[in-house]
Short mmCIF file of C-alpha atoms and ligand atoms in Angstrom, two decimals:
data_model
loop_
_atom_site.label_atom_id
_atom_site.label_comp_id
_atom_site.label_asym_id
_atom_site.label_seq_id
_atom_site.Cartn_x
_atom_site.Cartn_y
_atom_site.Cartn_z
CA MET A 378 -5.99 219.96 24.30
CA ALA A 379 -7.60 217.42 26.36
CA ARG A 380 -8.93 219.12 29.41
CA HIS A 381 -7.14 217.56 32.99
CA LEU A 382 -8.58 217.55 36.44
CA LYS A 383 -6.59 216.58 38.97
CA ILE A 384 -9.57 214.77 41.47
CA ALA A 385 -8.83 213.00 44.78
CA ALA A 386 -11.04 210.71 46.99
CA ALA A 387 -10.68 211.56 50.50
CA GLN A 388 -11.53 208.63 52.30
CA LEU A 389 -12.37 208.86 56.18
CA GLY A 390 -11.60 206.37 58.65
CA PRO A 391 -14.09 205.22 61.46
CA LEU A 392 -16.32 208.20 63.05
CA HIS A 393 -17.74 206.68 66.27
CA ARG A 394 -20.64 207.68 68.51
CA GLU A 395 -18.91 210.14 70.96
CA ASP A 396 -16.73 212.15 68.14
CA SER A 397 -17.95 215.37 67.82
CA ARG A 398 -18.19 217.89 65.01
CA ALA A 399 -14.74 218.93 65.36
CA VAL A 400 -12.74 216.27 65.52
CA ALA A 401 -14.64 215.04 61.93
CA VAL A 402 -13.99 218.98 60.59
CA SER A 403 -10.39 218.31 61.76
CA ARG A 404 -9.05 215.32 59.97
CA LEU A 405 -11.21 216.29 57.03
CA THR A 406 -9.11 219.51 57.01
CA LYS A 407 -6.07 217.76 57.43
CA LEU A 408 -7.32 215.12 54.15
CA LEU A 409 -7.99 218.93 52.28
CA ARG A 410 -4.63 219.68 52.98
CA ASP A 411 -3.21 216.24 52.12
CA ALA A 412 -5.25 216.49 48.89
CA HIS A 413 -3.81 219.42 48.16
CA ALA A 414 -0.18 219.28 48.42
CA MET A 415 -1.09 216.16 45.99
CA GLY A 416 -2.23 219.08 43.27
CA ALA A 417 -5.91 217.97 43.95
CA LYS A 418 -8.29 220.67 42.66
CA PHE A 419 -11.74 218.93 43.67
CA VAL A 420 -11.86 216.31 46.17
CA VAL A 421 -14.49 213.96 46.72
CA PHE A 422 -15.48 213.20 50.67
CA PRO A 423 -17.37 209.94 51.85
CA GLU A 424 -21.34 209.99 52.53
CA LEU A 425 -22.59 211.11 56.43
CA ALA A 426 -19.24 212.81 56.42
CA LEU A 427 -19.70 214.37 59.46
CA THR A 428 -20.65 211.72 62.36
CA THR A 429 -20.54 208.24 62.85
CA PHE A 430 -23.00 206.06 60.45
CA PHE A 431 -25.60 206.35 62.72
CA PRO A 432 -28.61 204.65 60.95
CA ARG A 433 -26.95 201.43 62.53
CA TRP A 434 -28.61 202.82 65.52
CA TRP A 435 -32.38 202.49 66.68
CA ILE A 436 -32.72 205.58 68.84
CA GLU A 437 -36.05 206.35 70.17
CA SER A 438 -35.61 209.90 70.32
CA GLN A 439 -36.32 212.09 67.52
CA ALA A 440 -34.89 215.31 69.47
CA GLU A 441 -31.83 213.33 70.04
CA VAL A 442 -31.01 212.01 66.77
CA ASP A 443 -31.68 215.97 65.35
CA ALA A 444 -29.35 217.06 67.81
CA ARG A 445 -26.53 214.99 67.79
CA TYR A 446 -26.75 213.80 63.91
CA PHE A 447 -28.18 216.57 61.55
CA GLU A 448 -27.11 219.78 60.49
CA LYS A 449 -29.25 222.55 61.01
CA SER A 450 -27.57 224.91 58.22
CA MET A 451 -24.18 224.36 56.09
CA PRO A 452 -21.51 225.62 56.73
CA SER A 453 -22.17 226.11 60.23
CA LYS A 454 -19.51 227.00 63.20
CA ASP A 455 -18.83 223.83 63.46
CA THR A 456 -18.13 223.08 59.60
CA GLN A 457 -16.96 226.30 58.38
CA PRO A 458 -13.41 225.91 58.86
CA LEU A 459 -13.66 223.20 56.02
CA PHE A 460 -15.27 225.74 54.26
CA ASP A 461 -12.46 228.27 55.01
CA GLU A 462 -9.43 226.09 54.35
CA ALA A 463 -11.14 225.08 51.13
CA LYS A 464 -11.31 228.48 49.63
CA LYS A 465 -7.63 229.75 51.05
CA LEU A 466 -6.22 226.58 49.14
CA GLY A 467 -8.61 227.40 45.67
CA ILE A 468 -10.06 223.59 46.03
CA GLY A 469 -13.46 222.38 45.07
CA PHE A 470 -15.16 219.42 47.18
CA TYR A 471 -18.27 217.30 47.40
CA ILE A 472 -19.15 216.42 51.05
CA GLY A 473 -22.14 214.34 52.45
CA TYR A 474 -24.23 214.87 55.86
CA ALA A 475 -27.47 214.35 57.44
CA GLU A 476 -29.55 217.34 56.40
CA LEU A 477 -32.29 218.71 58.61
CA THR A 478 -34.20 221.50 56.51
CA PRO A 479 -35.84 224.79 58.32
CA GLU A 480 -39.48 222.96 57.49
CA GLY A 481 -37.84 220.27 59.42
CA ARG A 482 -37.57 217.67 56.75
CA ARG A 483 -34.00 215.60 56.94
CA PHE A 484 -32.54 213.79 53.70
CA ASN A 485 -29.19 212.19 53.62
CA THR A 486 -27.36 215.07 51.18
CA ALA A 487 -24.52 215.91 49.49
CA ILE A 488 -23.46 219.24 48.25
CA LEU A 489 -20.97 220.29 45.46
CA VAL A 490 -18.86 222.96 46.73
CA GLY A 491 -16.64 225.66 44.29
CA PRO A 492 -13.21 226.75 45.06
CA ASP A 493 -14.48 230.39 46.43
CA GLY A 494 -16.79 228.45 49.15
CA SER A 495 -20.04 228.60 47.45
CA ILE A 496 -22.44 226.21 47.33
CA VAL A 497 -22.80 224.53 43.59
CA GLY A 498 -25.32 221.95 44.21
CA LYS A 499 -27.05 219.84 46.36
CA TYR A 500 -28.47 216.36 45.95
CA ARG A 501 -30.55 214.39 48.48
CA LYS A 502 -30.17 210.73 48.48
CA ILE A 503 -32.63 208.63 46.94
CA HIS A 504 -32.56 205.20 46.83
CA LEU A 505 -32.13 204.43 50.71
CA PRO A 506 -31.53 201.15 51.87
CA GLY A 507 -32.37 199.31 54.99
CA HIS A 508 -35.24 199.10 56.61
CA ALA A 509 -37.93 201.61 58.57
CA ASP A 510 -39.09 199.03 61.55
CA HIS A 511 -36.58 198.54 65.00
CA LYS A 512 -35.13 194.57 64.17
CA PRO A 513 -33.79 194.06 68.25
CA LYS A 514 -32.88 190.67 67.11
CA ALA A 515 -30.26 192.04 64.71
CA ALA A 516 -26.78 192.56 65.34
CA PHE A 517 -27.06 196.05 63.60
CA GLN A 518 -29.76 198.16 62.18
CA HIS A 519 -29.61 199.73 58.62
CA LEU A 520 -32.21 202.96 59.81
CA GLU A 521 -32.14 205.32 56.33
CA LYS A 522 -35.52 204.39 55.46
CA ASN A 523 -36.45 205.71 59.43
CA TYR A 524 -34.19 208.76 59.58
CA PHE A 525 -34.51 210.16 56.55
CA GLU A 526 -37.50 210.97 53.28
CA VAL A 527 -36.41 209.92 49.76
CA GLY A 528 -34.62 212.64 47.88
CA ASP A 529 -36.63 215.35 46.30
CA LEU A 530 -34.15 216.81 43.57
CA GLY A 531 -33.72 214.47 41.19
CA PHE A 532 -30.81 213.11 39.57
CA ARG A 533 -28.75 216.43 38.35
CA VAL A 534 -25.83 217.83 37.03
CA TRP A 535 -24.08 221.19 37.63
CA ARG A 536 -21.49 222.76 35.39
CA TYR A 537 -18.42 222.76 37.85
CA LEU A 538 -14.31 223.77 37.15
CA ASN A 539 -14.96 223.00 33.48
CA THR A 540 -16.67 219.87 33.61
CA ILE A 541 -20.12 218.50 33.68
CA THR A 542 -20.48 216.77 37.42
CA GLY A 543 -22.91 214.84 38.76
CA MET A 544 -23.86 213.86 42.53
CA LEU A 545 -24.89 210.26 43.88
CA ILE A 546 -25.10 208.38 47.30
CA CYS A 547 -23.93 205.10 48.31
CA ASN A 548 -26.81 202.69 47.58
CA ASP A 549 -27.45 204.71 44.06
CA ARG A 550 -24.64 202.86 42.85
CA ARG A 551 -26.29 199.81 42.99
CA TRP A 552 -29.20 200.92 40.48
CA PRO A 553 -28.10 201.66 37.08
CA GLU A 554 -31.02 204.34 36.08
CA ALA A 555 -29.58 206.48 38.65
CA PHE A 556 -26.06 206.33 36.51
CA ARG A 557 -28.24 206.43 33.16
CA VAL A 558 -30.40 209.48 33.59
CA LEU A 559 -26.86 211.75 35.07
CA ALA A 560 -25.21 210.08 31.47
CA LEU A 561 -28.33 211.96 29.43
CA GLN A 562 -27.80 215.28 30.89
CA GLY A 563 -24.04 214.88 30.18
CA ALA A 564 -22.76 214.13 33.17
CA GLU A 565 -18.77 213.84 32.55
CA ILE A 566 -17.72 213.25 36.40
CA VAL A 567 -20.26 211.61 38.92
CA ALA A 568 -18.92 211.82 42.63
CA LEU A 569 -20.19 208.97 44.87
CA GLY A 570 -19.59 208.69 48.78
CA PHE A 571 -20.17 205.77 50.47
CA ASN A 572 -20.81 203.99 54.18
CA THR A 573 -20.64 200.41 53.27
CA PRO A 574 -20.67 197.60 55.99
CA SER A 575 -18.67 194.54 55.93
CA GLU A 576 -21.31 192.25 57.16
CA ASN A 577 -24.60 191.79 55.92
CA LEU A 578 -27.69 192.35 57.70
CA HIS A 579 -29.77 189.69 56.31
CA TYR A 580 -28.05 187.15 55.80
CA PRO A 581 -24.31 185.52 56.14
CA GLU A 582 -22.80 187.16 52.94
CA PRO A 583 -19.12 186.65 52.36
CA PRO A 584 -17.47 190.13 52.74
CA ALA A 585 -15.17 189.43 49.92
CA LEU A 586 -18.23 189.22 47.85
CA ARG A 587 -19.08 192.60 48.89
CA VAL A 588 -16.12 194.06 47.76
CA HIS A 589 -16.48 192.57 44.58
CA HIS A 590 -19.86 193.84 44.23
CA HIS A 591 -18.62 197.08 45.10
CA LEU A 592 -15.95 196.90 42.52
CA ILE A 593 -17.61 195.50 39.62
CA MET A 594 -20.34 197.79 39.84
CA ALA A 595 -18.22 200.75 40.11
CA GLN A 596 -16.23 199.56 36.48
CA SER A 597 -19.36 198.92 34.99
CA MET A 598 -20.99 202.04 35.72
CA ALA A 599 -17.96 204.25 34.56
CA PHE A 600 -17.91 202.56 31.58
CA GLN A 601 -21.56 202.21 30.53
CA ASN A 602 -22.14 205.69 30.88
CA ALA A 603 -18.52 207.07 29.67
CA VAL A 604 -17.84 208.91 33.15
CA TRP A 605 -15.26 209.46 35.95
CA LEU A 606 -16.60 207.87 39.01
CA VAL A 607 -14.89 209.13 41.76
CA GLU A 608 -16.16 206.59 45.31
CA THR A 609 -15.31 207.54 48.25
CA ALA A 610 -15.54 205.37 51.87
CA LYS A 611 -16.25 205.99 55.57
CA ALA A 612 -14.53 203.11 56.44
CA GLY A 613 -13.01 200.88 59.36
CA PHE A 614 -14.35 199.70 62.91
CA GLU A 615 -16.91 202.20 63.91
CA ASP A 616 -17.92 201.54 67.75
CA GLY A 617 -17.23 198.11 66.87
CA PHE A 618 -18.78 197.67 63.59
CA ARG A 619 -16.89 197.40 60.02
CA MET A 620 -17.37 199.09 57.17
CA PHE A 621 -14.95 198.29 54.04
CA GLY A 622 -12.85 201.06 52.07
CA HIS A 623 -11.56 200.16 48.59
CA SER A 624 -12.16 204.16 47.46
CA LEU A 625 -12.05 204.51 44.03
CA ILE A 626 -11.54 206.64 41.09
CA VAL A 627 -12.67 204.44 37.95
CA ALA A 628 -12.08 205.92 34.80
CA PRO A 629 -14.77 206.13 32.10
CA THR A 630 -13.01 203.15 30.08
CA GLY A 631 -13.74 200.93 33.33
CA GLU A 632 -10.06 200.79 34.25
CA ILE A 633 -9.50 201.67 38.02
CA ALA A 634 -7.21 204.46 38.14
CA ALA A 635 -7.07 204.55 42.18
CA LYS A 636 -7.73 202.82 45.32
CA SER A 637 -7.25 202.69 48.43
CA GLN A 638 -5.21 200.27 50.58
CA SER A 639 -6.63 200.77 53.97
CA GLU A 640 -9.89 201.34 56.22
CA GLU A 641 -8.19 205.16 57.53
CA ASP A 642 -8.14 208.44 56.67
CA GLU A 643 -6.16 208.28 53.28
CA VAL A 644 -6.23 210.45 50.13
CA ILE A 645 -6.11 209.02 46.40
CA CYS A 646 -5.59 210.91 43.68
CA ALA A 647 -5.74 210.82 39.82
CA ASN A 648 -4.77 213.67 37.18
CA CYS A 649 -8.14 213.06 35.24
CA ASP A 650 -8.60 213.58 31.34
CA ILE A 651 -12.07 214.32 31.18
CA ASP A 652 -12.25 214.15 27.56
CA LEU A 653 -10.94 210.36 27.70
CA ALA A 654 -14.63 209.41 27.12
CA ALA A 655 -15.39 211.35 23.80
CA ASN A 656 -14.71 208.44 21.72
CA LEU A 657 -16.51 206.20 23.51
CA LYS A 658 -19.62 209.04 23.93
CA LYS A 659 -19.11 209.19 19.75
CA THR A 660 -19.16 205.98 19.29
CA MET A 661 -19.90 202.42 21.74
CA PHE A 662 -22.04 204.48 23.93
CA ASN A 663 -23.15 207.44 21.72
CA PHE A 664 -26.86 207.18 23.19
CA ALA A 665 -28.59 209.13 20.28
CA ALA A 666 -27.76 206.63 17.77
CA HIS A 667 -28.13 203.62 19.53
CA ARG A 668 -30.61 203.94 22.65
CA ARG A 669 -34.23 202.61 22.00
CA PRO A 670 -36.17 203.99 24.67
CA GLU A 671 -39.26 202.71 22.99
CA HIS A 672 -38.54 199.73 24.40
CA TYR A 673 -37.55 200.49 27.96
CA ARG A 674 -40.80 201.26 28.90
CA LEU A 675 -40.96 198.67 31.92
CA ILE A 676 -38.39 199.98 33.26
CA VAL A 677 -40.01 202.98 34.70
CA GLU A 678 -43.64 201.97 34.43
CA ARG A 679 -43.11 198.88 36.50
CA VAL A 680 -41.40 199.05 40.26
CA GLY A 681 -41.22 195.62 41.25
CA ALA A 682 -40.48 192.48 38.76
CA GLU A 683 -43.68 190.73 38.06
CA VAL A 684 -43.59 187.54 35.84
CA THR A 685 -45.20 188.15 32.39
CA PRO A 686 -43.87 185.89 29.96
CA ALA A 687 -44.51 186.23 26.23
CA ASN A 688 -45.78 182.53 26.00
N1 ING B 1000 -25.19 201.05 52.48
C1 ING B 1000 -25.45 200.32 51.73
C2 ING B 1000 -24.61 200.06 50.50
O1 ING B 1000 -25.66 200.52 49.64
C3 ING B 1000 -26.02 198.05 51.84
C4 ING B 1000 -26.32 199.51 52.53
C5 ING B 1000 -24.96 197.61 51.20
C6 ING B 1000 -27.34 197.84 50.98
C7 ING B 1000 -25.14 196.21 50.94
C8 ING B 1000 -27.65 196.80 50.22
C9 ING B 1000 -26.26 195.89 50.09
O2 ING B 1000 -23.89 200.35 49.97
C10 ING B 1000 -25.71 202.57 52.46
N2 ING B 1000 -25.29 203.77 53.26
O3 ING B 1000 -26.15 203.36 51.48
#
């Protein structure tokens, strides 16, 4: 009998600089109830789901950044209502937030919360895009390298809701190695929240092309690693800066099982057959039978590309 898990991607529309935690939490809680009404048992919220995407702003004062955008504890009095509602409904969830540790370290973090409200696992974003310096001439900043440290917890999976579930965040979806490390640990589900600007910071890239990239990456990463991939956007115009939606639930076959239609608060849901990947993992993507790591050494040893031709 194949295992099924009803999974929802709970997409958030814009959060503006002035929006309080309470506003964010009340919208997240409503999305949780909507997902529950659809029968979902696992809900994936976006990256940095409690605040606006603040890395688009250069903020001189670290104290201001910490006070306005980082969580000193999780849950806190502001976020406890979300944990309480999830426990009452018996729903597990993934949520992304900016983490300030007691030691004063800062990460772009995501957690897996069980249906009993306990924190099962934590992931700290490893692929930080953008830049660390202020670019005053740019239309907007992308300062994740300035505000966050590279994650120090690695790419891990957890036993979760009778599945093996791993976590990633946003830019990680552009790096095949991240998915492969999870798949090599037996991942059956990958949960990934994202905030992706519709405009490119560096050159005039057609917005439709950015969405095309998002869609082909999700389908190929899910298929090549035979995992269910749930990617949830925070979207819409945040203080005038647009981010795209296209939240997705992608099957291990690479087919899109559900996709959001708006750039607002929106829940999409799919009844995922967790054993759908069984045949793929036994044949086409039977890693043990087909992979040849002895020929992959450059992937680990070399960081940037270097021209080293055989002739
Ligand atoms: N956002 C974007 C992302 O990787 C980005 C940043 C967009 C980088 C397009 C490169 C190209 O989807 C986050 N938050 O990583």
